[in-house]
Amino acid sequence: MLRSCIVCEDMAVSPDSSRLINGARASRARAWICVSLALLGLSPIAGSCQVRSPLPGPASTQAATLRDAGIAKHVVIGAAADPSHLGEMAYATTLAREFQQLEPENQMKFGPVHPRPGNDLSAYDFSPADQLVTFAQQHNMMVRGHCMVWHQQVAGWVTSGVASGKFGPAELNEILRSHISTVAQHYAGKVWAWDVVNEAFNDDGTLRSTVWYDAPGIGFAGKGTEYIEQAFRWAHAADPGAKLFYNDYDTERINTKSDAIYAMAKDFRSRGVPLDGIGFQVHVNLKFNNAEAMASFARNLKRFSDLGVEIHITELDVALDSGDPASFAAQADGYRKVTQICLQTPTCRVLQTWGFTDKYSWIPSYSHGKQGWALPFDAHYSKKPAYDSTLKALQAP
Ligand code: XIL
């Protein structure tokens, strides 16, 4: 007997959010709720999950959603989400059914969340991100926060204040300290993991010149990763319960950029800087689907895992030049391999896509219309081969 269910209540998060408890108690509670609803003649709403019959049977052994298959493997399956689409039934039901975590695609970034000058609460606009947090809570999902320090989507009042000379390092230091602390405190107990610093390195492993680092920066210009360290210390002080991540792109392979991040992670861990993990964005295309790249990706994740840092795949998408069946098949193979590499890496705990439907992917605009079709669901919310290959990889023994 298979039955749809309101919410999959099969996972609880421990107080320090570090261990996922996949308890028999919760499974029993979930089955009980569904059976009770059925007995009352109520039909379940929103989302669905496979509830196992008390009688064992061959059809009951495999989770039928990405979310449940991830839970069985202790990997959180997530998606970036946008609150403006939550009113669309297919968007909301797919998000809640298939994903155990959401991450605001834009709404927690500095510019959107802190659009007005000043350090008091009236300078902030939490409501769009709060809508996503509420949706997550209603559907028993976790929330990953993104991001506190980034060179893009900085508020206009910050960049214009820097341009006019109104803000120098001392002012920027206070602006960023206060920003991190206010946002982290607002979401304490709601956001379990944060991208504290995003994309701070250049491809050659040097620090990117940004408003926060050296242009003019928060007072650590020319001092390498010290400003990053400062951001992590502020975030930890504001919410000691959240896991703190450094997040970047083009870091899948072993290369000069991932080497620099590895060196920073090793240094931070050895000195007790509160860095819990590294986010690997994994915005790739079919060129990444080759033996050399995938082997390098696996070795790279392994070396970070050996350091003891948690690994989150944070923004996975596989951009295509066209939406034909052959491209979809190749894309599915890429998704399969990335999923397998996460599963085989001991500390890889999150596998998250950047959006989930081709209807709302950032790739077409980012690539100026040259690429698209990057996600596991098509623009009509139908499952693509990439969905099937990901689910199969998660279900594999
Ligand atoms: C992107 C969003 O998807 C777009 O909607 C927005 O216009 C620009 O930012 N790396 C990141 C994400 O860390 O924040 C970016 O998100 C994609 C690249």
Short mmCIF file of C-alpha atoms and ligand atoms in Angstrom, two decimals:
data_model
loop_
_atom_site.label_atom_id
_atom_site.label_comp_id
_atom_site.label_asym_id
_atom_site.label_seq_id
_atom_site.Cartn_x
_atom_site.Cartn_y
_atom_site.Cartn_z
CA MET A 1 0.00 0.00 0.00
CA LEU A 2 1.38 3.37 -0.96
CA ARG A 3 -0.25 6.51 0.23
CA SER A 4 0.49 10.15 -0.27
CA CYS A 5 1.20 12.17 2.85
CA ILE A 6 1.15 15.80 3.94
CA VAL A 7 4.71 16.11 5.10
CA CYS A 8 7.54 13.67 5.48
CA GLU A 9 8.34 13.83 9.15
CA ASP A 10 11.20 11.45 8.99
CA MET A 11 14.06 13.68 9.95
CA ALA A 12 14.89 15.68 12.97
CA VAL A 13 17.93 17.87 13.36
CA SER A 14 19.93 17.67 16.53
CA PRO A 15 20.42 20.84 18.60
CA ASP A 16 23.81 21.59 17.12
CA SER A 17 22.37 20.82 13.69
CA SER A 18 25.39 18.72 12.96
CA ARG A 19 23.89 15.30 13.00
CA LEU A 20 20.88 14.22 11.13
CA ILE A 21 18.76 11.90 13.12
CA ASN A 22 16.93 9.50 10.89
CA GLY A 23 14.85 7.92 13.56
CA ALA A 24 12.46 5.03 13.58
CA ARG A 25 10.38 7.08 16.03
CA ALA A 26 9.76 9.77 13.41
CA SER A 27 8.96 7.21 10.71
CA ARG A 28 6.40 5.61 12.96
CA ALA A 29 4.88 9.01 13.71
CA ARG A 30 4.62 9.78 10.02
CA ALA A 31 2.98 6.46 9.20
CA TRP A 32 0.57 6.95 12.09
CA ILE A 33 -0.47 10.41 10.85
CA CYS A 34 -1.12 9.12 7.36
CA VAL A 35 -3.03 6.05 8.48
CA SER A 36 -5.12 8.20 10.82
CA LEU A 37 -5.95 10.61 8.02
CA ALA A 38 -6.96 7.75 5.80
CA LEU A 39 -9.17 6.29 8.52
CA LEU A 40 -10.83 9.67 8.99
CA GLY A 41 -11.48 9.73 5.28
CA LEU A 42 -9.36 12.83 4.83
CA SER A 43 -7.41 13.14 1.70
CA PRO A 44 -3.84 14.29 2.13
CA ILE A 45 -2.81 17.65 0.72
CA ALA A 46 0.33 19.37 -0.53
CA GLY A 47 3.41 17.36 -1.34
CA SER A 48 3.51 13.62 -1.18
CA CYS A 49 5.73 10.96 0.13
CA GLN A 50 5.77 7.26 0.03
CA VAL A 51 4.58 5.76 3.25
CA ARG A 52 5.45 2.17 3.78
CA SER A 53 2.88 -0.42 4.59
CA PRO A 54 3.33 -2.15 7.92
CA LEU A 55 3.54 -5.32 5.84
CA PRO A 56 6.90 -5.56 4.11
CA GLY A 57 6.75 -5.87 0.35
CA PRO A 58 9.11 -5.46 -2.55
CA ALA A 59 7.58 -2.18 -3.76
CA SER A 60 7.98 -0.55 -0.38
CA THR A 61 11.73 -0.56 -0.08
CA GLN A 62 12.79 2.47 -2.15
CA ALA A 63 12.19 6.13 -1.42
CA ALA A 64 10.37 7.73 -4.32
CA THR A 65 11.47 11.33 -3.95
CA LEU A 66 14.89 12.95 -3.97
CA ARG A 67 14.16 14.17 -0.47
CA ASP A 68 13.44 10.76 1.02
CA ALA A 69 16.21 9.06 -0.95
CA GLY A 70 18.64 11.67 0.39
CA ILE A 71 17.43 11.13 3.94
CA ALA A 72 18.09 7.42 3.62
CA LYS A 73 21.68 8.25 2.64
CA HIS A 74 22.14 11.06 5.20
CA VAL A 75 22.53 13.65 2.47
CA VAL A 76 20.31 16.72 2.55
CA ILE A 77 18.80 17.40 -0.88
CA GLY A 78 18.21 21.11 -1.36
CA ALA A 79 17.24 23.72 -3.91
CA ALA A 80 17.60 27.47 -4.20
CA ALA A 81 14.17 29.05 -4.09
CA ASP A 82 12.46 32.37 -4.71
CA PRO A 83 9.47 33.49 -2.63
CA SER A 84 7.79 35.17 -5.59
CA HIS A 85 6.98 31.72 -7.05
CA LEU A 86 5.53 30.15 -3.91
CA GLY A 87 2.00 31.07 -4.98
CA GLU A 88 2.40 28.83 -8.01
CA MET A 89 0.99 25.47 -6.97
CA ALA A 90 3.32 23.31 -9.04
CA TYR A 91 6.35 25.24 -7.80
CA ALA A 92 5.38 24.95 -4.14
CA THR A 93 4.33 21.30 -4.23
CA THR A 94 7.44 20.21 -6.13
CA LEU A 95 9.72 22.13 -3.77
CA ALA A 96 8.12 20.65 -0.66
CA ARG A 97 7.85 17.12 -2.04
CA GLU A 98 11.32 16.71 -3.50
CA PHE A 99 13.59 18.81 -1.27
CA GLN A 100 14.51 18.68 2.37
CA GLN A 101 16.17 22.09 2.29
CA LEU A 102 15.75 25.42 0.58
CA GLU A 103 18.11 28.35 0.23
CA PRO A 104 16.98 31.85 -0.77
CA GLU A 105 18.38 32.48 -4.25
CA ASN A 106 18.75 36.24 -3.61
CA GLN A 107 16.76 37.38 -0.59
CA MET A 108 19.41 37.05 2.13
CA LYS A 109 22.16 38.80 0.15
CA PHE A 110 23.34 42.18 1.47
CA GLY A 111 21.54 44.39 -1.06
CA PRO A 112 18.10 42.71 -0.88
CA VAL A 113 18.09 42.18 2.89
CA HIS A 114 19.72 45.49 3.91
CA PRO A 115 18.53 47.97 1.25
CA ARG A 116 18.56 51.13 3.35
CA PRO A 117 21.48 52.85 5.08
CA GLY A 118 21.95 52.42 8.77
CA ASN A 119 22.48 49.72 11.31
CA ASP A 120 19.08 49.63 12.99
CA LEU A 121 16.30 47.23 12.04
CA SER A 122 14.46 49.81 9.92
CA ALA A 123 17.31 49.54 7.40
CA TYR A 124 16.51 45.85 6.79
CA ASP A 125 13.91 44.08 4.70
CA PHE A 126 13.58 40.57 6.03
CA SER A 127 10.11 39.80 4.76
CA PRO A 128 10.88 38.09 1.40
CA ALA A 129 13.45 35.76 3.01
CA ASP A 130 11.13 35.26 5.98
CA GLN A 131 8.45 34.00 3.58
CA LEU A 132 10.82 31.27 2.49
CA VAL A 133 11.70 30.42 6.08
CA THR A 134 7.99 30.12 6.93
CA PHE A 135 7.41 27.89 3.91
CA ALA A 136 10.33 25.71 4.98
CA GLN A 137 8.99 25.42 8.52
CA GLN A 138 5.52 24.52 7.26
CA HIS A 139 7.02 21.73 5.16
CA ASN A 140 9.58 20.44 7.59
CA MET A 141 12.48 21.69 5.51
CA MET A 142 15.84 23.04 6.60
CA VAL A 143 17.07 26.50 5.53
CA ARG A 144 20.56 27.26 4.31
CA GLY A 145 21.55 30.94 4.42
CA HIS A 146 23.28 32.73 1.54
CA CYS A 147 25.31 34.96 1.91
CA MET A 148 26.83 37.58 4.21
CA VAL A 149 29.97 38.80 2.42
CA TRP A 150 30.04 38.96 -1.39
CA HIS A 151 31.27 41.46 -3.95
CA GLN A 152 27.99 41.32 -5.90
CA GLN A 153 24.51 42.48 -4.94
CA VAL A 154 26.03 44.85 -2.38
CA ALA A 155 23.53 47.54 -1.33
CA GLY A 156 23.65 50.73 -3.43
CA TRP A 157 24.04 52.84 -0.30
CA VAL A 158 27.28 50.99 0.52
CA THR A 159 28.82 51.29 -2.93
CA SER A 160 27.83 54.93 -3.33
CA GLY A 161 29.14 55.72 0.16
CA VAL A 162 32.46 54.14 -0.78
CA ALA A 163 32.57 55.98 -4.12
CA SER A 164 31.96 59.33 -2.48
CA GLY A 165 34.57 58.71 0.21
CA LYS A 166 31.94 58.75 2.95
CA PHE A 167 32.83 55.20 3.98
CA GLY A 168 36.44 54.21 4.63
CA PRO A 169 37.72 51.04 6.34
CA ALA A 170 36.56 52.06 9.83
CA GLU A 171 32.98 52.74 8.66
CA LEU A 172 32.88 49.61 6.49
CA ASN A 173 34.15 47.52 9.38
CA GLU A 174 31.25 48.67 11.52
CA ILE A 175 28.73 48.31 8.65
CA LEU A 176 29.76 44.71 7.99
CA ARG A 177 30.06 43.73 11.66
CA SER A 178 26.63 45.08 12.38
CA HIS A 179 25.14 43.56 9.21
CA ILE A 180 26.46 40.07 9.91
CA SER A 181 25.41 40.21 13.50
CA THR A 182 21.87 41.47 12.77
CA VAL A 183 21.19 38.98 9.99
CA ALA A 184 22.68 36.02 11.89
CA GLN A 185 20.66 36.88 14.98
CA HIS A 186 17.45 37.36 13.01
CA TYR A 187 17.79 33.86 11.58
CA ALA A 188 19.32 32.14 14.62
CA GLY A 189 17.60 28.81 15.18
CA LYS A 190 16.05 29.01 11.70
CA VAL A 191 19.06 28.89 9.40
CA TRP A 192 21.23 25.88 10.21
CA ALA A 193 24.16 26.71 7.89
CA TRP A 194 25.39 29.96 6.37
CA ASP A 195 27.58 30.90 3.44
CA VAL A 196 29.44 33.55 5.40
CA VAL A 197 31.84 34.53 2.63
CA ASN A 198 31.16 33.93 -1.06
CA GLU A 199 33.60 33.98 -4.00
CA ALA A 200 36.50 35.79 -2.30
CA PHE A 201 39.26 34.22 -4.42
CA ASN A 202 40.44 34.84 -7.97
CA ASP A 203 41.18 31.90 -10.26
CA ASP A 204 44.91 32.28 -9.58
CA GLY A 205 44.38 31.83 -5.86
CA THR A 206 44.90 35.47 -4.91
CA LEU A 207 42.25 37.41 -3.00
CA ARG A 208 39.69 39.17 -5.17
CA SER A 209 39.76 42.94 -4.91
CA THR A 210 36.40 43.91 -3.38
CA VAL A 211 34.71 46.55 -1.32
CA TRP A 212 35.12 44.29 1.74
CA TYR A 213 38.74 43.25 1.19
CA ASP A 214 40.76 46.18 -0.15
CA ALA A 215 38.59 48.65 -2.05
CA PRO A 216 38.81 50.03 0.54
CA GLY A 217 37.97 47.01 2.73
CA ILE A 218 37.15 46.61 6.41
CA GLY A 219 40.69 47.30 7.59
CA PHE A 220 42.57 44.18 6.44
CA ALA A 221 43.66 45.23 2.93
CA GLY A 222 46.73 43.29 1.84
CA LYS A 223 46.39 40.87 4.74
CA GLY A 224 45.07 37.91 2.77
CA THR A 225 42.38 35.87 4.43
CA GLU A 226 42.29 37.94 7.64
CA TYR A 227 39.13 39.78 6.61
CA ILE A 228 37.45 36.44 5.89
CA GLU A 229 38.48 35.22 9.32
CA GLN A 230 36.98 38.35 10.85
CA ALA A 231 33.66 37.71 9.11
CA PHE A 232 33.55 34.14 10.41
CA ARG A 233 34.29 35.31 13.95
CA TRP A 234 31.50 37.89 13.81
CA ALA A 235 29.02 35.33 12.44
CA HIS A 236 29.94 32.77 15.09
CA ALA A 237 29.58 35.32 17.88
CA ALA A 238 26.11 36.29 16.61
CA ASP A 239 24.83 32.73 16.16
CA PRO A 240 27.06 30.08 17.74
CA GLY A 241 24.57 27.38 16.69
CA ALA A 242 24.91 27.87 12.92
CA LYS A 243 27.39 26.02 10.75
CA LEU A 244 29.59 28.44 8.85
CA PHE A 245 30.75 27.93 5.27
CA TYR A 246 33.07 29.46 2.71
CA ASN A 247 31.46 29.08 -0.76
CA ASP A 248 32.95 29.44 -4.27
CA TYR A 249 32.73 28.42 -7.96
CA ASP A 250 35.19 26.75 -10.36
CA THR A 251 36.61 24.95 -7.37
CA GLU A 252 35.43 21.46 -8.30
CA ARG A 253 38.79 20.35 -9.64
CA ILE A 254 42.15 20.51 -7.93
CA ASN A 255 43.42 23.85 -9.26
CA THR A 256 45.06 27.04 -7.99
CA LYS A 257 41.77 28.35 -6.65
CA SER A 258 40.77 25.21 -4.78
CA ASP A 259 44.38 24.93 -3.51
CA ALA A 260 44.08 28.43 -1.99
CA ILE A 261 40.76 27.55 -0.35
CA TYR A 262 42.23 24.30 0.93
CA ALA A 263 45.16 26.21 2.47
CA MET A 264 42.74 28.66 4.10
CA ALA A 265 40.55 25.85 5.47
CA LYS A 266 43.59 24.06 6.88
CA ASP A 267 44.88 27.26 8.47
CA PHE A 268 41.48 28.22 9.92
CA ARG A 269 40.89 24.75 11.35
CA SER A 270 44.35 24.59 12.90
CA ARG A 271 43.83 27.95 14.64
CA GLY A 272 40.24 27.40 15.74
CA VAL A 273 38.66 29.94 13.39
CA PRO A 274 34.96 28.92 13.33
CA LEU A 275 34.84 27.48 9.80
CA ASP A 276 32.67 24.36 9.61
CA GLY A 277 32.73 23.66 5.94
CA ILE A 278 33.24 24.51 2.30
CA GLY A 279 30.52 25.06 -0.26
CA PHE A 280 31.26 23.96 -3.82
CA GLN A 281 28.88 25.69 -6.19
CA VAL A 282 29.28 23.25 -9.14
CA HIS A 283 27.84 25.45 -11.87
CA VAL A 284 29.03 23.29 -14.76
CA ASN A 285 28.19 22.30 -18.30
CA LEU A 286 28.75 19.14 -20.34
CA LYS A 287 32.49 19.82 -20.62
CA PHE A 288 32.71 18.86 -16.97
CA ASN A 289 31.33 15.42 -17.73
CA ASN A 290 34.63 13.75 -18.54
CA ALA A 291 36.75 11.22 -16.69
CA GLU A 292 39.60 13.60 -15.86
CA ALA A 293 37.37 16.36 -14.44
CA MET A 294 35.25 13.97 -12.39
CA ALA A 295 38.31 12.18 -11.01
CA SER A 296 39.84 15.51 -10.02
CA PHE A 297 36.53 16.53 -8.40
CA ALA A 298 36.44 13.31 -6.37
CA ARG A 299 40.07 13.72 -5.23
CA ASN A 300 39.46 17.37 -4.37
CA LEU A 301 36.42 16.66 -2.21
CA LYS A 302 38.32 13.82 -0.54
CA ARG A 303 41.17 16.09 0.53
CA PHE A 304 38.73 18.57 2.09
CA SER A 305 36.91 15.69 3.75
CA ASP A 306 40.22 14.43 5.15
CA LEU A 307 40.67 17.87 6.77
CA GLY A 308 37.44 17.20 8.64
CA VAL A 309 35.46 20.02 7.07
CA GLU A 310 31.87 19.47 6.01
CA ILE A 311 31.21 19.64 2.28
CA HIS A 312 28.08 21.09 0.74
CA ILE A 313 27.39 21.07 -2.98
CA THR A 314 25.53 24.32 -2.98
CA GLU A 315 24.52 25.50 -6.47
CA LEU A 316 24.58 22.52 -8.81
CA ASP A 317 23.33 22.97 -12.34
CA VAL A 318 24.49 21.49 -15.64
CA ALA A 319 23.92 24.04 -18.39
CA LEU A 320 23.08 22.79 -21.90
CA ASP A 321 23.33 24.40 -25.33
CA SER A 322 20.08 22.80 -26.43
CA GLY A 323 17.16 20.89 -24.99
CA ASP A 324 17.39 17.77 -27.16
CA PRO A 325 17.21 14.18 -25.89
CA ALA A 326 20.93 13.51 -26.39
CA SER A 327 21.85 16.56 -24.31
CA PHE A 328 19.39 15.51 -21.62
CA ALA A 329 20.98 12.07 -21.51
CA ALA A 330 24.48 13.52 -21.18
CA GLN A 331 23.26 15.91 -18.52
CA ALA A 332 21.71 13.02 -16.61
CA ASP A 333 25.06 11.30 -16.63
CA GLY A 334 26.68 14.44 -15.19
CA TYR A 335 24.10 14.66 -12.39
CA ARG A 336 24.60 10.95 -11.66
CA LYS A 337 28.35 11.32 -11.31
CA VAL A 338 28.18 14.43 -9.12
CA THR A 339 25.67 12.64 -6.86
CA GLN A 340 27.87 9.56 -6.65
CA ILE A 341 30.95 11.64 -5.82
CA CYS A 342 29.09 13.39 -3.01
CA LEU A 343 27.88 10.04 -1.67
CA GLN A 344 31.35 8.56 -1.70
CA THR A 345 32.87 11.56 0.13
CA PRO A 346 32.56 11.00 3.88
CA THR A 347 31.75 14.58 4.91
CA CYS A 348 29.53 15.56 1.95
CA ARG A 349 26.23 16.33 3.67
CA VAL A 350 24.32 18.52 1.21
CA LEU A 351 23.49 18.19 -2.47
CA GLN A 352 21.66 21.29 -3.62
CA THR A 353 20.65 22.55 -7.05
CA TRP A 354 20.42 26.25 -7.99
CA GLY A 355 16.68 26.31 -8.49
CA PHE A 356 14.94 23.11 -9.57
CA THR A 357 12.83 23.93 -12.62
CA ASP A 358 14.12 25.15 -15.98
CA LYS A 359 11.29 27.66 -15.81
CA TYR A 360 13.22 29.74 -13.29
CA SER A 361 16.90 28.95 -13.77
CA TRP A 362 19.44 31.79 -13.70
CA ILE A 363 21.42 30.19 -16.58
CA PRO A 364 19.56 31.67 -19.61
CA SER A 365 20.07 35.24 -18.44
CA TYR A 366 23.58 34.61 -17.12
CA SER A 367 24.62 33.06 -20.46
CA HIS A 368 22.79 35.76 -22.48
CA GLY A 369 20.45 33.17 -23.91
CA LYS A 370 23.19 30.81 -25.09
CA GLN A 371 22.53 28.10 -22.51
CA GLY A 372 19.70 26.74 -20.42
CA TRP A 373 17.88 23.48 -19.51
CA ALA A 374 20.21 23.16 -16.53
CA LEU A 375 17.98 21.71 -13.81
CA PRO A 376 16.30 18.36 -12.99
CA PHE A 377 12.73 19.51 -13.75
CA ASP A 378 11.68 21.00 -17.07
CA ALA A 379 9.73 24.26 -17.40
CA HIS A 380 6.47 22.34 -16.86
CA TYR A 381 7.72 20.64 -13.70
CA SER A 382 8.11 17.28 -15.43
CA LYS A 383 10.99 15.15 -14.26
CA LYS A 384 13.90 15.12 -16.70
CA PRO A 385 16.42 12.30 -17.17
CA ALA A 386 18.67 14.26 -14.75
CA TYR A 387 16.04 13.79 -12.06
CA ASP A 388 15.85 10.05 -12.69
CA SER A 389 19.62 9.58 -12.69
CA THR A 390 20.02 11.56 -9.46
CA LEU A 391 17.27 9.58 -7.74
CA LYS A 392 18.73 6.30 -8.96
CA ALA A 393 22.20 7.25 -7.73
CA LEU A 394 20.74 8.11 -4.33
CA GLN A 395 18.81 4.83 -4.22
CA ALA A 396 21.76 2.64 -5.17
CA PRO A 397 22.84 0.29 -2.38
C1 XIL B 1 22.52 34.53 -8.82
C2 XIL B 1 21.00 34.44 -8.86
O1 XIL B 1 20.65 33.15 -9.25
C3 XIL B 1 20.44 35.47 -9.81
O2 XIL B 1 19.03 35.51 -9.71
C4 XIL B 1 21.00 36.85 -9.51
O3 XIL B 1 20.56 37.75 -10.47
C5 XIL B 1 22.52 36.83 -9.47
O4 XIL B 1 22.95 35.83 -8.54
N1 XIL B 1 26.90 32.30 -7.45
C6 XIL B 1 26.21 32.61 -6.30
C7 XIL B 1 24.77 32.96 -6.38
O5 XIL B 1 26.75 32.47 -5.19
O6 XIL B 1 24.40 33.88 -5.41
C8 XIL B 1 24.41 33.51 -7.76
O7 XIL B 1 23.01 33.68 -7.80
C9 XIL B 1 24.91 32.57 -8.83
C10 XIL B 1 26.39 32.42 -8.77
#
